[in-house]
């Protein structure tokens, strides 16, 4: 269940930035999760309340933005949308697709008091 | 709770005595705790105004406050801009920073580190014991063992003739770079050694956590089925070498195709190298030992050039 560790990292980053910005409380954390990353957003949400409890981020809202996957098809020689991490090119059906987007896992910004 | 792995009770067990003594794993990174940042946010400028961020807004004569040049430089309807902080930090950055430290520490001692990953029961420990026996007269070997509980594997490795440290991750599903850094410092292998890190048996989570190793080696046993690389692609994509273990059982399996298994693995990772081995009969162990020696020499040459 590595979403628990990732949620810990999210909360830790938020608390560090909150301290740095003199915040009393974290109201909302915006997280980008690529569609092809190793992460289930539902599991992050599930862990978040438990991890944030007792910290300045307790009760904060976790807003997860799912970023679409994309890749470069070596055979078509162009950028194509990618539905699964090691999936085929939607145009030629080949597997020589190098992932270029969708792997993101980032705390983008947050709203503080 | 460890902020990197989320586990409650990771511990490093150097030997039996220490294990029974508890040997609490020291976490020296910042843990989130209840800071009560109770400073007056009243903006009354009465001298007791100690929050840290810069106020980039302007107080106009008519009493409006303009946040147009605030920290984020963005406008969200209904939200005071000042209260939005742009962060853009990678969630795995903590682990990756520890992994970089480990990589530097390994390079400083010319230690060649391999991170062995697989599902539970693939035969990693038996294979390592066999490899240690074949390698130890030519190269020092040290082992970091990761399991949720027990020091059984470290004991098996010591019996095979290599120093070993057991990390018990408690509830944690993977080793992280922070735990490995502590274990490496404690293990203190000699210069030029091979360091085998046997990760927690789990074909999912360890893929995302860089430990500072030179290569991930994924071990798959033939009894697990030849479609595993497609079912758990992340691990096969993250690895540089696939060891297909328990080859001695192939004559008894009518539904496992080595060709299909390797084709599936190569579909996920076209650069994956593959070896077929058996920890039981020793088949392929010499080839793996040769791979280790060649890869360690190559790594040393790369570091010398850098």
mmCIF file of C-alpha atoms in Angstrom, chain B residues 86-268:
data_model
loop_
_atom_site.group_PDB
_atom_site.id
_atom_site.type_symbol
_atom_site.label_atom_id
_atom_site.label_comp_id
_atom_site.label_asym_id
_atom_site.label_seq_id
_atom_site.Cartn_x
_atom_site.Cartn_y
_atom_site.Cartn_z
ATOM 1 C CA UNK B 86 2.800 27.426 -5.746
ATOM 2 C CA UNK B 87 4.845 24.380 -4.820
ATOM 3 C CA UNK B 88 5.481 22.087 -7.812
ATOM 4 C CA UNK B 89 7.426 19.555 -5.834
ATOM 5 C CA UNK B 90 7.651 15.962 -6.901
ATOM 6 C CA UNK B 91 6.033 13.701 -4.350
ATOM 7 C CA UNK B 92 8.865 11.186 -4.595
ATOM 8 C CA UNK B 93 11.491 13.916 -4.229
ATOM 9 C CA UNK B 94 12.274 12.982 -0.608
ATOM 10 C CA UNK B 95 13.075 9.412 -1.497
ATOM 11 C CA UNK B 96 14.946 10.489 -4.606
ATOM 12 C CA UNK B 97 17.155 12.823 -2.537
ATOM 13 C CA UNK B 98 18.069 9.934 -0.218
ATOM 14 C CA UNK B 99 18.671 7.733 -3.279
ATOM 15 C CA UNK B 100 21.101 10.323 -4.669
ATOM 16 C CA UNK B 101 22.957 10.330 -1.340
ATOM 17 C CA UNK B 102 23.159 6.539 -1.449
ATOM 18 C CA UNK B 103 24.423 6.573 -5.029
ATOM 19 C CA UNK B 104 27.183 8.994 -3.987
ATOM 20 C CA UNK B 105 28.064 6.855 -0.961
ATOM 21 C CA UNK B 106 28.188 3.698 -3.115
ATOM 22 C CA UNK B 107 30.352 5.438 -5.720
ATOM 23 C CA UNK B 108 32.744 6.767 -3.063
ATOM 24 C CA UNK B 109 33.461 3.162 -2.011
ATOM 25 C CA UNK B 110 33.198 1.698 -5.513
ATOM 26 C CA UNK B 111 30.345 -0.457 -4.283
ATOM 27 C CA UNK B 112 28.226 -2.046 -7.021
ATOM 28 C CA UNK B 113 24.635 -2.157 -5.761
ATOM 29 C CA UNK B 114 21.833 -4.308 -7.159
ATOM 30 C CA UNK B 115 18.207 -4.026 -6.040
ATOM 31 C CA UNK B 116 16.491 -7.433 -6.265
ATOM 32 C CA UNK B 117 12.731 -7.223 -6.686
ATOM 33 C CA UNK B 118 10.092 -9.911 -7.133
ATOM 34 C CA UNK B 119 6.880 -11.279 -5.726
ATOM 35 C CA UNK B 120 7.176 -13.272 -2.479
ATOM 36 C CA UNK B 121 8.380 -16.830 -3.003
ATOM 37 C CA UNK B 122 10.174 -16.339 -6.324
ATOM 38 C CA UNK B 123 13.362 -17.731 -4.801
ATOM 39 C CA UNK B 124 15.381 -14.520 -4.401
ATOM 40 C CA UNK B 125 17.090 -15.543 -1.184
ATOM 41 C CA UNK B 126 17.972 -19.047 -2.398
ATOM 42 C CA UNK B 127 19.328 -17.575 -5.604
ATOM 43 C CA UNK B 128 21.390 -14.992 -3.697
ATOM 44 C CA UNK B 129 22.819 -17.701 -1.427
ATOM 45 C CA UNK B 130 23.897 -19.622 -4.516
ATOM 46 C CA UNK B 131 25.381 -16.529 -6.176
ATOM 47 C CA UNK B 132 27.271 -15.573 -3.012
ATOM 48 C CA UNK B 133 28.862 -19.024 -2.888
ATOM 49 C CA UNK B 134 29.988 -18.653 -6.502
ATOM 50 C CA UNK B 135 31.140 -15.015 -6.227
ATOM 51 C CA UNK B 136 32.600 -14.543 -2.757
ATOM 52 C CA UNK B 137 36.134 -15.711 -3.585
ATOM 53 C CA UNK B 138 36.361 -13.180 -6.425
ATOM 54 C CA UNK B 139 34.505 -10.209 -4.980
ATOM 55 C CA UNK B 140 33.344 -9.128 -1.503
ATOM 56 C CA UNK B 141 29.583 -9.395 -1.175
ATOM 57 C CA UNK B 142 27.336 -7.729 1.415
ATOM 58 C CA UNK B 143 23.563 -8.024 1.618
ATOM 59 C CA UNK B 144 20.701 -5.860 2.848
ATOM 60 C CA UNK B 145 17.582 -7.948 3.415
ATOM 61 C CA UNK B 146 14.144 -6.376 3.431
ATOM 62 C CA UNK B 147 11.109 -8.149 4.843
ATOM 63 C CA UNK B 148 8.100 -7.067 6.821
ATOM 64 C CA UNK B 149 9.097 -9.332 9.685
ATOM 65 C CA UNK B 150 11.709 -11.864 10.852
ATOM 66 C CA UNK B 151 15.465 -11.978 10.316
ATOM 67 C CA UNK B 152 15.291 -15.407 8.653
ATOM 68 C CA UNK B 153 16.640 -14.241 5.312
ATOM 69 C CA UNK B 154 19.644 -12.410 6.784
ATOM 70 C CA UNK B 155 20.481 -15.574 8.711
ATOM 71 C CA UNK B 156 20.339 -17.634 5.499
ATOM 72 C CA UNK B 157 22.628 -15.142 3.750
ATOM 73 C CA UNK B 158 25.132 -15.154 6.633
ATOM 74 C CA UNK B 159 25.124 -18.932 6.492
ATOM 75 C CA UNK B 160 26.047 -18.621 2.790
ATOM 76 C CA UNK B 161 29.101 -16.600 3.804
ATOM 77 C CA UNK B 162 28.224 -12.923 3.348
ATOM 78 C CA UNK B 163 27.627 -10.217 5.968
ATOM 79 C CA UNK B 164 23.948 -9.250 6.029
ATOM 80 C CA UNK B 165 21.682 -6.727 7.682
ATOM 81 C CA UNK B 166 17.971 -7.255 7.999
ATOM 82 C CA UNK B 167 15.573 -4.350 7.633
ATOM 83 C CA UNK B 168 12.119 -5.099 8.937
ATOM 84 C CA UNK B 169 9.681 -2.701 7.349
ATOM 85 C CA UNK B 170 6.821 -3.549 9.693
ATOM 86 C CA UNK B 171 3.738 -2.626 7.738
ATOM 87 C CA UNK B 172 5.810 -1.090 4.918
ATOM 88 C CA UNK B 173 5.486 -2.713 1.509
ATOM 89 C CA UNK B 174 8.882 -1.700 0.119
ATOM 90 C CA UNK B 175 12.365 -0.584 1.101
ATOM 91 C CA UNK B 176 13.033 3.117 0.703
ATOM 92 C CA UNK B 177 16.317 4.896 0.103
ATOM 93 C CA UNK B 178 16.430 6.270 3.643
ATOM 94 C CA UNK B 179 16.345 2.816 5.255
ATOM 95 C CA UNK B 180 18.956 1.552 2.820
ATOM 96 C CA UNK B 181 21.269 4.476 3.597
ATOM 97 C CA UNK B 182 21.223 3.589 7.297
ATOM 98 C CA UNK B 183 21.723 -0.110 6.624
ATOM 99 C CA UNK B 184 24.630 0.599 4.256
ATOM 100 C CA UNK B 185 26.377 2.761 6.859
ATOM 101 C CA UNK B 186 25.966 0.021 9.430
ATOM 102 C CA UNK B 187 27.023 -2.765 7.081
ATOM 103 C CA UNK B 188 30.128 -0.802 5.928
ATOM 104 C CA UNK B 189 31.181 -3.199 3.154
ATOM 105 C CA UNK B 190 34.788 -3.012 1.915
ATOM 106 C CA UNK B 191 35.723 -0.927 -1.104
ATOM 107 C CA UNK B 192 34.863 -2.611 -4.399
ATOM 108 C CA UNK B 193 32.197 -4.874 -2.893
ATOM 109 C CA UNK B 194 28.971 -6.003 -4.505
ATOM 110 C CA UNK B 195 25.953 -4.920 -2.454
ATOM 111 C CA UNK B 196 22.820 -7.009 -2.928
ATOM 112 C CA UNK B 197 19.655 -5.357 -1.690
ATOM 113 C CA UNK B 198 16.839 -7.878 -1.447
ATOM 114 C CA UNK B 199 13.653 -5.846 -1.492
ATOM 115 C CA UNK B 200 10.382 -6.769 0.193
ATOM 116 C CA UNK B 201 8.585 -9.436 -1.850
ATOM 117 C CA UNK B 202 6.125 -7.288 -3.799
ATOM 118 C CA UNK B 203 5.816 -6.887 -7.541
ATOM 119 C CA UNK B 204 4.196 -3.449 -7.330
ATOM 120 C CA UNK B 205 5.428 -0.848 -4.848
ATOM 121 C CA UNK B 206 9.232 -1.280 -4.950
ATOM 122 C CA UNK B 207 9.189 -0.249 -8.639
ATOM 123 C CA UNK B 208 8.586 3.376 -7.695
ATOM 124 C CA UNK B 209 11.340 3.685 -5.084
ATOM 125 C CA UNK B 210 14.888 4.285 -6.250
ATOM 126 C CA UNK B 211 17.349 3.039 -3.624
ATOM 127 C CA UNK B 212 20.476 4.371 -5.338
ATOM 128 C CA UNK B 213 21.243 1.018 -6.964
ATOM 129 C CA UNK B 214 23.126 0.571 -10.240
ATOM 130 C CA UNK B 215 20.426 -1.798 -11.548
ATOM 131 C CA UNK B 216 17.128 -3.298 -10.515
ATOM 132 C CA UNK B 217 17.087 -7.052 -11.075
ATOM 133 C CA UNK B 218 13.628 -8.572 -11.281
ATOM 134 C CA UNK B 219 13.325 -12.256 -10.381
ATOM 135 C CA UNK B 220 10.343 -14.146 -11.790
ATOM 136 C CA UNK B 221 9.781 -17.838 -11.146
ATOM 137 C CA UNK B 222 8.277 -20.037 -13.831
ATOM 138 C CA UNK B 223 5.437 -21.132 -11.536
ATOM 139 C CA UNK B 224 4.080 -17.574 -11.475
ATOM 140 C CA UNK B 225 2.887 -17.670 -15.085
ATOM 141 C CA UNK B 226 4.257 -16.216 -18.296
ATOM 142 C CA UNK B 227 1.875 -13.222 -18.351
ATOM 143 C CA UNK B 228 3.259 -11.637 -15.151
ATOM 144 C CA UNK B 229 5.234 -8.974 -17.085
ATOM 145 C CA UNK B 230 1.965 -7.755 -18.612
ATOM 146 C CA UNK B 231 0.045 -7.897 -15.324
ATOM 147 C CA UNK B 232 2.719 -6.014 -13.350
ATOM 148 C CA UNK B 233 4.480 -4.005 -16.057
ATOM 149 C CA UNK B 234 5.975 -1.285 -13.844
ATOM 150 C CA UNK B 235 8.472 -3.624 -12.225
ATOM 151 C CA UNK B 236 9.614 -5.111 -15.516
ATOM 152 C CA UNK B 237 9.913 -1.639 -17.018
ATOM 153 C CA UNK B 238 12.017 -0.422 -14.075
ATOM 154 C CA UNK B 239 14.423 -3.388 -14.190
ATOM 155 C CA UNK B 240 17.550 -3.827 -16.300
ATOM 156 C CA UNK B 241 17.822 -7.599 -15.909
ATOM 157 C CA UNK B 242 15.208 -10.356 -15.634
ATOM 158 C CA UNK B 243 16.200 -13.616 -13.961
ATOM 159 C CA UNK B 244 13.714 -16.336 -14.848
ATOM 160 C CA UNK B 245 14.116 -18.635 -11.857
ATOM 161 C CA UNK B 246 13.082 -22.225 -11.010
ATOM 162 C CA UNK B 247 13.986 -23.340 -14.534
ATOM 163 C CA UNK B 248 14.349 -26.864 -13.112
ATOM 164 C CA UNK B 249 10.540 -26.993 -12.914
ATOM 165 C CA UNK B 250 9.981 -26.231 -16.613
ATOM 166 C CA UNK B 251 9.647 -29.901 -17.648
ATOM 167 C CA UNK B 252 6.725 -30.217 -15.220
ATOM 168 C CA UNK B 253 4.818 -27.179 -16.464
ATOM 169 C CA UNK B 254 2.817 -27.530 -19.659
ATOM 170 C CA UNK B 255 1.333 -24.034 -19.612
ATOM 171 C CA UNK B 256 4.449 -21.911 -19.164
ATOM 172 C CA UNK B 257 6.248 -20.785 -22.296
ATOM 173 C CA UNK B 258 9.684 -19.232 -21.812
ATOM 174 C CA UNK B 259 9.398 -17.609 -25.235
ATOM 175 C CA UNK B 260 6.023 -16.058 -24.445
ATOM 176 C CA UNK B 261 7.232 -14.865 -21.033
ATOM 177 C CA UNK B 262 10.315 -13.160 -22.466
ATOM 178 C CA UNK B 263 8.285 -11.666 -25.337
ATOM 179 C CA UNK B 264 5.857 -10.177 -22.793
ATOM 180 C CA UNK B 265 8.729 -8.797 -20.735
ATOM 181 C CA UNK B 266 10.399 -7.281 -23.803
ATOM 182 C CA UNK B 267 7.132 -5.704 -24.887
ATOM 183 C CA UNK B 268 7.092 -3.792 -21.610
#
